CSV table of C-alpha atoms and ligand atoms in Angstrom, one decimal:
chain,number,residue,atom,x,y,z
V,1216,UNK,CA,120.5,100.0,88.2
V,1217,UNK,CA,120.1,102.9,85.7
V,1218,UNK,CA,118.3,103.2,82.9
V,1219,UNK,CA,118.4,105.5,80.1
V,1220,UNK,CA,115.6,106.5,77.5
V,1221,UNK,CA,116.0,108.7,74.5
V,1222,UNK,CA,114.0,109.3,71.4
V,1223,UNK,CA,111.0,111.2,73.7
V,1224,UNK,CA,109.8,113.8,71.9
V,1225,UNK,CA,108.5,115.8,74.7
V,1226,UNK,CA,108.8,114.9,78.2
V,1227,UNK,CA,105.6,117.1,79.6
V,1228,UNK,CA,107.2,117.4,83.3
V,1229,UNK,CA,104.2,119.3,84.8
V,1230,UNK,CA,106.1,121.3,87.5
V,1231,UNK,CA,109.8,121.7,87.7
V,1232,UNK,CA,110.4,123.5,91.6
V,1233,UNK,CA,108.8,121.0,93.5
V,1234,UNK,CA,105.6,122.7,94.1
V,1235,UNK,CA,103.0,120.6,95.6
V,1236,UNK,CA,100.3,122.0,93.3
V,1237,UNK,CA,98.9,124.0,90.4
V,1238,UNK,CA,96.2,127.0,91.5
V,1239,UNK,CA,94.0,128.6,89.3
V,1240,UNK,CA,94.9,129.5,85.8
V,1241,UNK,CA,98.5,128.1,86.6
V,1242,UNK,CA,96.9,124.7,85.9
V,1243,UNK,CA,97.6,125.6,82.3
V,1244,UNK,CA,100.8,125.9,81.9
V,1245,UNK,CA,103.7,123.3,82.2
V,1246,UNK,CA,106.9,123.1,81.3
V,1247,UNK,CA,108.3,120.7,78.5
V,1248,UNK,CA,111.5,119.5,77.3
V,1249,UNK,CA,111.4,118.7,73.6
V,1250,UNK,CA,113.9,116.1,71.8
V,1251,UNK,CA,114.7,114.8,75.2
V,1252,UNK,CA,116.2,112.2,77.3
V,1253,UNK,CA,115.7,110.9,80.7
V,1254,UNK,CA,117.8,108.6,82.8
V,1255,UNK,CA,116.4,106.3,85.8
V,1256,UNK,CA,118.4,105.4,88.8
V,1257,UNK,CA,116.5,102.5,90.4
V,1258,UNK,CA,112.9,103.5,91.4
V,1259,UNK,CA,114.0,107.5,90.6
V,1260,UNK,CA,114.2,110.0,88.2
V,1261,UNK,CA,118.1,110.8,88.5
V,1262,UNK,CA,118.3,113.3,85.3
V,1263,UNK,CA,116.8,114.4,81.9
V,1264,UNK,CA,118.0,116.5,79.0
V,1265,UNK,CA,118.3,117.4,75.3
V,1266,UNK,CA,118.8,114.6,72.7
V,1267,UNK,CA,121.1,117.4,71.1
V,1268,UNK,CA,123.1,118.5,74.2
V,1269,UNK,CA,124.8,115.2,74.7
V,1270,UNK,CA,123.4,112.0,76.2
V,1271,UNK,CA,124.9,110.3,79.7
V,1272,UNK,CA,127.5,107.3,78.8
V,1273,UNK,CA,127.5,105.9,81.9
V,1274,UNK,CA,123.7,103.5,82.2
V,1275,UNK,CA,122.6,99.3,82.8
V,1276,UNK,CA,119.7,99.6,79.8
V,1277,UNK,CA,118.7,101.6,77.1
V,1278,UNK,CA,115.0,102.4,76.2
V,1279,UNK,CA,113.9,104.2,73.1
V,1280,UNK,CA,110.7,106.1,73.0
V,1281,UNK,CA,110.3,105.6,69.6
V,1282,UNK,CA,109.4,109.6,69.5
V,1283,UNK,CA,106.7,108.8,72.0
V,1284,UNK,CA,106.2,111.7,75.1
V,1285,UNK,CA,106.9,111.2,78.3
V,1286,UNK,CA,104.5,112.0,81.0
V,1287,UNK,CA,103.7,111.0,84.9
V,1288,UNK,CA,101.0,108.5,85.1
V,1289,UNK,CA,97.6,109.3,86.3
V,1290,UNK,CA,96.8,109.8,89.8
V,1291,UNK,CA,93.1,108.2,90.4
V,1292,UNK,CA,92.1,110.2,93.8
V,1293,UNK,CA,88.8,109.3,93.7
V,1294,UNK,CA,87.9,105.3,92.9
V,1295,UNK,CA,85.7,102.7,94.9
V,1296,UNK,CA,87.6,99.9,92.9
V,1297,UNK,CA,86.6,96.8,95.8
V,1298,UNK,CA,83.1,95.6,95.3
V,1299,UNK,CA,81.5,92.5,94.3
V,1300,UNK,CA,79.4,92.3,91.4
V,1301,UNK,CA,78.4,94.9,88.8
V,1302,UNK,CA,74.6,97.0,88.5
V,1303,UNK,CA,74.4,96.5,84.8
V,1304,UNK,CA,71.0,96.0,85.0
V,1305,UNK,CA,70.3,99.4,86.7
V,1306,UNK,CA,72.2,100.8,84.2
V,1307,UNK,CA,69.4,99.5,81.6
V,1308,UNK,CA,66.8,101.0,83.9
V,1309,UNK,CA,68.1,104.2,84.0
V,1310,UNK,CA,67.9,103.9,79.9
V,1311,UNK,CA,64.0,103.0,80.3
V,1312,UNK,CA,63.7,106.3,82.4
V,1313,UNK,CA,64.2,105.2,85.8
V,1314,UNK,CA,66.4,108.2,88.2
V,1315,UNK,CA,69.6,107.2,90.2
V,1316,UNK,CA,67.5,108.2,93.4
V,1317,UNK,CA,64.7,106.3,91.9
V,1318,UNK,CA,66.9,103.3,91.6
V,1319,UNK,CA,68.1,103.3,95.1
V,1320,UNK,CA,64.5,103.9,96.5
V,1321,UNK,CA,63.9,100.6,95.1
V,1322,UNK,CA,66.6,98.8,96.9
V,1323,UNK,CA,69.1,99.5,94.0
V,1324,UNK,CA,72.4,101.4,94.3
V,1325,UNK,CA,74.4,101.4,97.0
V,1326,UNK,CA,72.4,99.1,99.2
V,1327,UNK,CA,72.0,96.4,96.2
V,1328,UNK,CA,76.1,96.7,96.2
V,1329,UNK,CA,76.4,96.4,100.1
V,1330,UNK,CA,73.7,93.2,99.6
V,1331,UNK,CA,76.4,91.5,97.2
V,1332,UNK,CA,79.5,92.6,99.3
V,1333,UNK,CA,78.3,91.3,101.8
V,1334,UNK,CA,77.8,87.2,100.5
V,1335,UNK,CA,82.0,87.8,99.3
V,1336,UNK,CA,84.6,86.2,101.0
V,1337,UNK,CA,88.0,88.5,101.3
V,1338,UNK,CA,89.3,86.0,98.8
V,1339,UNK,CA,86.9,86.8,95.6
V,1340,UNK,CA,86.8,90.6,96.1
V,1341,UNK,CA,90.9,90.7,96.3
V,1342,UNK,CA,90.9,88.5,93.2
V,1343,UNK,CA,87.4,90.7,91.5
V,1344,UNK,CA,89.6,94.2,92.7
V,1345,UNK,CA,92.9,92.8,91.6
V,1346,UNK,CA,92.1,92.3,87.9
V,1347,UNK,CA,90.7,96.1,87.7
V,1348,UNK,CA,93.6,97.1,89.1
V,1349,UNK,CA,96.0,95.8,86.4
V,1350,UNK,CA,93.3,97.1,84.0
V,1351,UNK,CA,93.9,100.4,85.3
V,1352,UNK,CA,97.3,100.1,85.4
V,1353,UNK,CA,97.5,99.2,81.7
V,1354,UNK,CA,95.6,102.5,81.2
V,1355,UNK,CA,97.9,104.4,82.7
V,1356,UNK,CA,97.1,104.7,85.8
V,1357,UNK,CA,100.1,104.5,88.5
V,1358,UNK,CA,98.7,105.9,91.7
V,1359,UNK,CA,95.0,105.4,93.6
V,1360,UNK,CA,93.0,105.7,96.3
V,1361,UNK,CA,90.6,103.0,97.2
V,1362,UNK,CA,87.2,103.7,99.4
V,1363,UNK,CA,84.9,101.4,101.6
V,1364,UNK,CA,81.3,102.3,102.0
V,1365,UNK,CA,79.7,99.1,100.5
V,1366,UNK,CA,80.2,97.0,104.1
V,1367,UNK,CA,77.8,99.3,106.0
V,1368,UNK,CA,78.6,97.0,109.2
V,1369,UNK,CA,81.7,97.0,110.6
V,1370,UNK,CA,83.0,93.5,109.4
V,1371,UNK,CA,82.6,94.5,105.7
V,1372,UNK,CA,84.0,97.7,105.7
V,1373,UNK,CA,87.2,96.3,107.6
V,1374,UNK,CA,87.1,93.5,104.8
V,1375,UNK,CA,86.9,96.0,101.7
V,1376,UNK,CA,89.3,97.9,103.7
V,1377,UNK,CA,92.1,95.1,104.3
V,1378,UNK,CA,91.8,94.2,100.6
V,1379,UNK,CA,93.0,98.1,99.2
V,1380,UNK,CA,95.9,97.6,102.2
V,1381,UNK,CA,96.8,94.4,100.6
V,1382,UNK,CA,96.6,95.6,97.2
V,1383,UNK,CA,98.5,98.1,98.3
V,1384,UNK,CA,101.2,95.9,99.6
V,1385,UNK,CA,101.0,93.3,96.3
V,1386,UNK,CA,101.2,95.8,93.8
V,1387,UNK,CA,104.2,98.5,92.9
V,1388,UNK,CA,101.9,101.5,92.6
V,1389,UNK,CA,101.0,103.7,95.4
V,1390,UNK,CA,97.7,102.8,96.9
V,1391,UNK,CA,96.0,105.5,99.6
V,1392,UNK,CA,92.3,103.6,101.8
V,1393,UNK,CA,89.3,106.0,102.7
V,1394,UNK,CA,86.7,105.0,105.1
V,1395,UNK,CA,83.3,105.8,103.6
V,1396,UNK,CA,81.1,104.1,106.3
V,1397,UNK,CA,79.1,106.8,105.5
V,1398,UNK,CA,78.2,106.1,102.3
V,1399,UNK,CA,74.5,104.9,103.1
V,1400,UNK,CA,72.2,104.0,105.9
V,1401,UNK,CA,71.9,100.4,106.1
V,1402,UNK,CA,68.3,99.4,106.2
V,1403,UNK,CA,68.2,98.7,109.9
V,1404,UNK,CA,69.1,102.0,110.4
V,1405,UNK,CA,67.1,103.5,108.3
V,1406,UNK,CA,64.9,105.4,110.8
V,1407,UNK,CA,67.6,105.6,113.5
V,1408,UNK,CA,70.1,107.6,111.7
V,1409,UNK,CA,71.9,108.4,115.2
V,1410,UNK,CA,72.6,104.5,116.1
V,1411,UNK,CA,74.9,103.8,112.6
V,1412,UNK,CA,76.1,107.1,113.1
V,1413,UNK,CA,77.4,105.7,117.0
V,1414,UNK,CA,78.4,102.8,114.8
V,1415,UNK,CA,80.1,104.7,112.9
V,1416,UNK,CA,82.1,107.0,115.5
V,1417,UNK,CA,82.5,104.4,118.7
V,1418,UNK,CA,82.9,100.9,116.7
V,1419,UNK,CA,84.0,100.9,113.1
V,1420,UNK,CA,86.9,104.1,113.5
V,1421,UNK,CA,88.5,103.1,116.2
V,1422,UNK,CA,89.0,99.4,115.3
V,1423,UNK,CA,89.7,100.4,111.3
V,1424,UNK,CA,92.4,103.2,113.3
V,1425,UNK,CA,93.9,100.4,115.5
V,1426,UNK,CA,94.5,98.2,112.6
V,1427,UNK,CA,95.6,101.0,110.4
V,1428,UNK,CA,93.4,100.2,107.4
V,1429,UNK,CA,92.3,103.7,106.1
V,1430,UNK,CA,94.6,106.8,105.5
V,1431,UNK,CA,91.7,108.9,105.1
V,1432,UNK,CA,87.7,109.3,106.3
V,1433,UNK,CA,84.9,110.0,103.4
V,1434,UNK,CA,81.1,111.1,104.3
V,1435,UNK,CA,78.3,111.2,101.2
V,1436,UNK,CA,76.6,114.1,102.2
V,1437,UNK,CA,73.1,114.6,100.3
V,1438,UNK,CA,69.7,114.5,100.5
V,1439,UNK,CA,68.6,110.8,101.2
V,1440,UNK,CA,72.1,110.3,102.7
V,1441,UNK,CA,74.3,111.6,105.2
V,1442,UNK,CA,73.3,115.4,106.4
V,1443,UNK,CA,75.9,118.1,106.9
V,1444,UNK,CA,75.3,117.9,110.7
V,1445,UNK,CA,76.0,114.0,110.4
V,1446,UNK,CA,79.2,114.9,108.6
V,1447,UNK,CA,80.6,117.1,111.4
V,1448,UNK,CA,79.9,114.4,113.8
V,1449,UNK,CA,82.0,111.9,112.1
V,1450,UNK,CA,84.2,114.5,110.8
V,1451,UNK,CA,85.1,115.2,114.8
V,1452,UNK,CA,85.7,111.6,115.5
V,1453,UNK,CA,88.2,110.9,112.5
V,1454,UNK,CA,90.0,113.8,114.3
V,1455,UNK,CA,90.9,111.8,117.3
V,1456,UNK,CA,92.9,109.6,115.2
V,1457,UNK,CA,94.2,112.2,113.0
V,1458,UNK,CA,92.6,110.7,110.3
V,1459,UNK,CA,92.1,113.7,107.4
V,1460,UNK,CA,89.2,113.8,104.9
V,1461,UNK,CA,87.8,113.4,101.7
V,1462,UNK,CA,84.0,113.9,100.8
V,1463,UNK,CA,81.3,113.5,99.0
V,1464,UNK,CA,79.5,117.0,98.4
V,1465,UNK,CA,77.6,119.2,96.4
V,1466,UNK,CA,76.8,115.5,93.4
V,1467,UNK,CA,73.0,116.5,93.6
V,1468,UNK,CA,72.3,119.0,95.9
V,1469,UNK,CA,74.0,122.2,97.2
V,1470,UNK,CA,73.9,121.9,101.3
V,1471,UNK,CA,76.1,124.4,102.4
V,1472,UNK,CA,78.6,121.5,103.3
V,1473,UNK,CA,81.6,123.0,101.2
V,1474,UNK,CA,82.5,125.7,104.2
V,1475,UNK,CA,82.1,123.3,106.7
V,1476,UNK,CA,84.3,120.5,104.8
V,1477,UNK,CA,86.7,123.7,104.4
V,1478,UNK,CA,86.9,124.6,108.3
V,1479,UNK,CA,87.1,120.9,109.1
V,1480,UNK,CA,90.6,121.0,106.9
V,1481,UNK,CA,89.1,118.2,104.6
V,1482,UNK,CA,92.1,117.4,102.2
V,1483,UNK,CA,89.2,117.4,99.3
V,1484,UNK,CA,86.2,117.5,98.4
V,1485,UNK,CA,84.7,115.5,95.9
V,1486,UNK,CA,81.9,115.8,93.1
V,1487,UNK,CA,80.9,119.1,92.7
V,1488,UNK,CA,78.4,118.8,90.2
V,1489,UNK,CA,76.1,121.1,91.9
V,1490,UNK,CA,77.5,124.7,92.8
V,1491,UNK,CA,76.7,127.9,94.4
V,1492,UNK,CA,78.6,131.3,94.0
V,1493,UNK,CA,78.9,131.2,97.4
V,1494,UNK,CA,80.6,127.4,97.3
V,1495,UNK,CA,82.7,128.1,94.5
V,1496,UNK,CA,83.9,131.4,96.1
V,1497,UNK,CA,85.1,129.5,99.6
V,1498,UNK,CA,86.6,126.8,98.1
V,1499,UNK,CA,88.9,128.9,95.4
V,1500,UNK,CA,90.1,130.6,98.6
V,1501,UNK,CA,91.3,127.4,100.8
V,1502,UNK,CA,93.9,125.2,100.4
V,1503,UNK,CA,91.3,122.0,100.0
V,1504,UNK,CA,91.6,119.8,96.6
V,1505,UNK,CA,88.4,120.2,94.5
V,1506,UNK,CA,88.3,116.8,92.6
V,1507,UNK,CA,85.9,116.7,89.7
V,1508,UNK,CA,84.2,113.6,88.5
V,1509,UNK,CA,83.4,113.9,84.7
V,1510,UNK,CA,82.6,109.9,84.6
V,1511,UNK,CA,80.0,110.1,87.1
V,1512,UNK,CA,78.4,113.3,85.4
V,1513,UNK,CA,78.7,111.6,81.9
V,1514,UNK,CA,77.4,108.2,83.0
V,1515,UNK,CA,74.6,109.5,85.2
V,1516,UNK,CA,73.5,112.1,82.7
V,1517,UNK,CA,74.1,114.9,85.5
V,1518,UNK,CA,75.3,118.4,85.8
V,1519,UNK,CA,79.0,118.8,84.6
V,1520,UNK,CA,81.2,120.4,87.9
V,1521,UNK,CA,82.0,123.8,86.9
V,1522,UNK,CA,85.4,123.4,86.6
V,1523,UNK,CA,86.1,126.9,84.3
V,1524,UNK,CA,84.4,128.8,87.8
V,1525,UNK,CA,86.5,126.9,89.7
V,1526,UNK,CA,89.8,127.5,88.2
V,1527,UNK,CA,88.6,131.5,87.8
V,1528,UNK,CA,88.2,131.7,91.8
V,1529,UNK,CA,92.0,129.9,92.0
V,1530,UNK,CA,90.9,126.3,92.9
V,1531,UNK,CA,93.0,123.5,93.5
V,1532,UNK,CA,91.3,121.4,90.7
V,1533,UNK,CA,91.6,117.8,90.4
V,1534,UNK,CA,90.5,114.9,88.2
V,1535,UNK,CA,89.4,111.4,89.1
V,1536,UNK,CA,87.5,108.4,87.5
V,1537,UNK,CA,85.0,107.8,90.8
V,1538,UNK,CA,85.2,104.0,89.3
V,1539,UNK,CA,82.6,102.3,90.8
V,1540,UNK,CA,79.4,99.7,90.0
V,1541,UNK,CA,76.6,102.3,90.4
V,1542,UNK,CA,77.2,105.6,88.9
V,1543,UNK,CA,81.1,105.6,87.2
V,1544,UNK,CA,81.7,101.9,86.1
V,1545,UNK,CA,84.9,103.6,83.9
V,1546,UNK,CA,88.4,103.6,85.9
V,1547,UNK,CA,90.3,105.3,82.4
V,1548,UNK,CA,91.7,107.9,83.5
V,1549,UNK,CA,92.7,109.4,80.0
V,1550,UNK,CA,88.7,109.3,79.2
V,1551,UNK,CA,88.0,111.6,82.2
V,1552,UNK,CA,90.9,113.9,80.7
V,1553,UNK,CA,88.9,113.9,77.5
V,1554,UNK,CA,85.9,114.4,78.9
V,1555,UNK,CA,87.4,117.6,80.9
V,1556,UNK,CA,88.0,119.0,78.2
V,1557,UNK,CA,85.2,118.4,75.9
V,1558,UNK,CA,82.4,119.0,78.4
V,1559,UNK,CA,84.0,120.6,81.1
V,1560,UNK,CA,86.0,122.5,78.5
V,1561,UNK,CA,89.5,122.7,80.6
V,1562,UNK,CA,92.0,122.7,78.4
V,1563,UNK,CA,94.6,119.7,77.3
V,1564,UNK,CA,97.2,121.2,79.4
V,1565,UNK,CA,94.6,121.9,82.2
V,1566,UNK,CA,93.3,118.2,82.3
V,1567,UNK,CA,96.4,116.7,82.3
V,1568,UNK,CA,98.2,118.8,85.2
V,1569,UNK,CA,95.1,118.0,87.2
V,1570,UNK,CA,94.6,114.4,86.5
V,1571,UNK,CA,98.6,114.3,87.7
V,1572,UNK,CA,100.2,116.4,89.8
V,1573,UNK,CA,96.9,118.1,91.6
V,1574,UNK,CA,95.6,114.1,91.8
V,1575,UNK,CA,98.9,113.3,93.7
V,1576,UNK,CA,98.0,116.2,96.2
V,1577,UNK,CA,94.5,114.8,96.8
V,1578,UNK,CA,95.9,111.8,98.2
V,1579,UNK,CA,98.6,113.7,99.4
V,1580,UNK,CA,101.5,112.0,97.2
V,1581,UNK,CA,102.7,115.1,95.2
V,1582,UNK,CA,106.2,115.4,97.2
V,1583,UNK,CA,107.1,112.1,95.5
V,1584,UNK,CA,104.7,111.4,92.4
V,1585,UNK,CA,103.1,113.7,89.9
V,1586,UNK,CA,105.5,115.6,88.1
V,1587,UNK,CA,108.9,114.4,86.1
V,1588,UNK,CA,111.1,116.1,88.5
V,1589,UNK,CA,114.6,114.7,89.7
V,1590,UNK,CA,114.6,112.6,92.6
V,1591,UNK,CA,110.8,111.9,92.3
V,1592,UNK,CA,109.6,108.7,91.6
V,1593,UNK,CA,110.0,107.2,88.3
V,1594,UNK,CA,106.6,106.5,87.4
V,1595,UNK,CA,105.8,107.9,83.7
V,1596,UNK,CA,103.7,106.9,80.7
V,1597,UNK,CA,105.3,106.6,77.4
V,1598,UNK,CA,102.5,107.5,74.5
V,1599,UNK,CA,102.9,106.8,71.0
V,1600,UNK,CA,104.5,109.5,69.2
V,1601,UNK,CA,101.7,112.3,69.2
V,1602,UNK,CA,102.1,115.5,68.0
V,1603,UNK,CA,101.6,117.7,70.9
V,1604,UNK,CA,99.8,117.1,74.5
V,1605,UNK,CA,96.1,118.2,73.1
V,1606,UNK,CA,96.2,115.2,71.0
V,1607,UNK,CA,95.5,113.1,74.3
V,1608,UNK,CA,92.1,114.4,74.9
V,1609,UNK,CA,91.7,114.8,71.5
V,1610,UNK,CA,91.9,111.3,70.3
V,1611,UNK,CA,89.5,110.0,73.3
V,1612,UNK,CA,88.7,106.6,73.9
V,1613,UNK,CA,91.7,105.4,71.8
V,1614,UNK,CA,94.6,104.1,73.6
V,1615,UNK,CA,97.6,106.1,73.0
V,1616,UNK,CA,100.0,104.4,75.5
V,1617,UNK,CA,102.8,102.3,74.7
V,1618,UNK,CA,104.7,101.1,77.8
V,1619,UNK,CA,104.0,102.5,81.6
V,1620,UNK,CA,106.9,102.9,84.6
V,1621,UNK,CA,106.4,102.4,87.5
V,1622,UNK,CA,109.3,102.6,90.5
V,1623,UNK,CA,111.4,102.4,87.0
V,1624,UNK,CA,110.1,99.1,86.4
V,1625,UNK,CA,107.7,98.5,83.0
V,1626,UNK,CA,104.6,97.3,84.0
V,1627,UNK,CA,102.4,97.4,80.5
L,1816,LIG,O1,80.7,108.6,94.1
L,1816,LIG,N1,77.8,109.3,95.4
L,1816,LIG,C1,78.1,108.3,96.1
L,1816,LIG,N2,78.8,107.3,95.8
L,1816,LIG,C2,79.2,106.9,94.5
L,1816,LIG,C3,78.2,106.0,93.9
L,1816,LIG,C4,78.0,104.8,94.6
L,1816,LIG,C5,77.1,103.8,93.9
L,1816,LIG,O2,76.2,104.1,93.2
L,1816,LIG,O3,77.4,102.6,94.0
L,1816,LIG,C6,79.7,108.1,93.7
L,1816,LIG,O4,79.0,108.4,92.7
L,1817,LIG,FE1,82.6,108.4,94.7
């Protein structure tokens, strides 16, 4: 089946030669085709062109863009969209003065989120994760990657980890599962660190890598959490299986963990609210994904990641939501572009490469999704028509989508 849509008054293709990323300052520029047309062959972008050059004769449908541009969706890298229940009430303490770690000291946070998990059946957190995902969706977003980390035992994370794999399998978007085990110490463990870790390494990866249930391996490494030495030790375990990573580093404290993450070949690290010279200097020099988190920084009232330092030392930069219950209850993805640019101050063009193409190379999707290339997938926003990219971030918290594609299908 082939479908052909015209009327798009800029299709803002991202990269045109298939590269994987942007690095750097290249993050800024993309190319554009203005007064264009595009035509879908099932699931894939077959061609594109000028509304003045001639349009193809030969197609099933017609869609008019209405002067709307065309762009890929958003690529969430960075979500923890299973859990049961919501922290809302946290979220008022924090307003009476209470911290984050002050919060989780109590019995808040991550172990109040594991509590509830836990008391859900499969059943209600597919159903609970389901309906954020068509949210999302709705927003734009067309490709995601789902953590763990609020089982803490080895049943629950397999559960939270079967329900991304099935959402994976009900829904027509890309879907990419990280093992966060390591997210906190369950309160058993709170003064053995060394017997979850065990859990960890000889229990919950190798049955999660004998049932296939998690593409990649995720560590939170801070103070009060996971230390850098307990990374490496789960970061050589996921090697056995071949299982890659993606981390947690640098959200409230610097501890040297970017280097390590780096010689480990972690796909990316995540966060980054927190740099040093030396940090930013290693990471603009390795091929690992720095994925910034402007949701978490602007919901927990912490440090912005220096994303201008980042893209000065030639960084892979990336943008995700981090939707989750505790610190990033947001999964709208063109919010986090607008609040790149406002506080992070990345440009329009910047944001939006990063929060596309460099998202699809965190989860390492960026041969197929990412860009509006020929014979990549045909998974594209159509906005209302806008009069250039900037007015994306510019307009925030509006909604300026009118219809996404995915696999060439509308689904909003
Ligand atoms: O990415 N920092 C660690 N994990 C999450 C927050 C988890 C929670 O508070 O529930 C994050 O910010
Ligand atoms: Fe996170």
């Amino acid at each position: 089946m082939t479908t052909l849509f015209t009327g798009i008054s800029r299709i803002l293709h991202i990269e045109l030669n298939q590269k994987p990323w942007k690095r750097g300052l290249e993050l800024g520029h993309f190319p554009v085709s203005s007064n264009a047309w595009l035509l879908v062959k099932d699931d894939r972008i077959e061609s594109f062109g000028l509304m003045d050059e001639g349009l193809p004769t030969d197609y099933d449908h017609k869609v008019d863009a209405d002067g709307g541009m065309l762009l890929p969706t958003w690529v969430d890298s960075h979500t923890h969209l299973v859990y049961a229940g919501t922290r809302e009430d946290e979220f008022a303490q924090r307003l009476y003065g209470l911290s984050y770690a002050e919060i989780a000291a109590k019995g808040g946070g991550i172990l109040n989120s594991a509590k509830r998990l836990r008391k859900s059946s499969e059943e209600e957190l597919y159903e609970l994760a389901a309906q954020r995902l068509e949210e999302v969706m709705k927003m734009g977003t067309g490709a995601i990657e789902i953590k763990s980390g609020y089982g803490l035992s080895t049943e629950s994370e397999i559960k939270m980890l079967r329900v991304a794999r099935r959402l994976g399998e009900n829904y027509p978007l890309p879907v990419k599962t990280t093992f966060l085990g390591a997210h906190a110490f369950p309160e058993k463990f709170k003064d053995d660190h060394q017997g979850y870790i065990q859990q960890i390494t000889d229990e919950m990866l190798p049955e999660i890598a004998t049932q296939n249930l998690a593409d990649y391996v995720d560590v939170f490494c801070e103070e009060g959490y996971f230390s850098v030495d307990e990374m490496l030790q789960i970061l050589e375990a996921a090697k056995k299986y071949n299982i890659k990573s993606k981390l947690h580093l640098n959200q409230f404290n610097s501890l040297n963990s970017i280097e390590k993450a780096i010689s480990h070949d972690a796909l990316s690290v995540d966060h980054l609210e927190v740099m040093t010279e030396y940090d930013l200097a290693v990471l603009g020099e390795s091929d690992t994904i720095a994925t910034l988190l402007p949701g978490c920084s602007l919901f927990l009232e912490i440090p912005y990641a220096p994303a201008r330092d980042l893209i000065s030392k030639n960084a892979i930069v990336s943008l995700a939501t981090d939707y989750n219950p505790g610190s990033a209850p947001s999964g709208n993805m063109n919010l986090m572009v607008s609040l790149a640019c406002i506080k992070m101050k990345m440009t329009p063009e910047e944001a939006i490469s990063a929060a596309t193409l460099n998202g699809a190379a965190a989860i390492e999707l960026s041969q197929q999704i990412g860009s509006i290339e020929k014979g990549k997938k045909a998974n594209f926003i159509i906005t209302r028509p806008l009069s250039s990219p900037s007015f994306i971030p510019y307009n925030f918290g509006h909604n300026l989508i009118s219809k996404v594609f995915i696999n060439g299908i509308e689904v909003a």
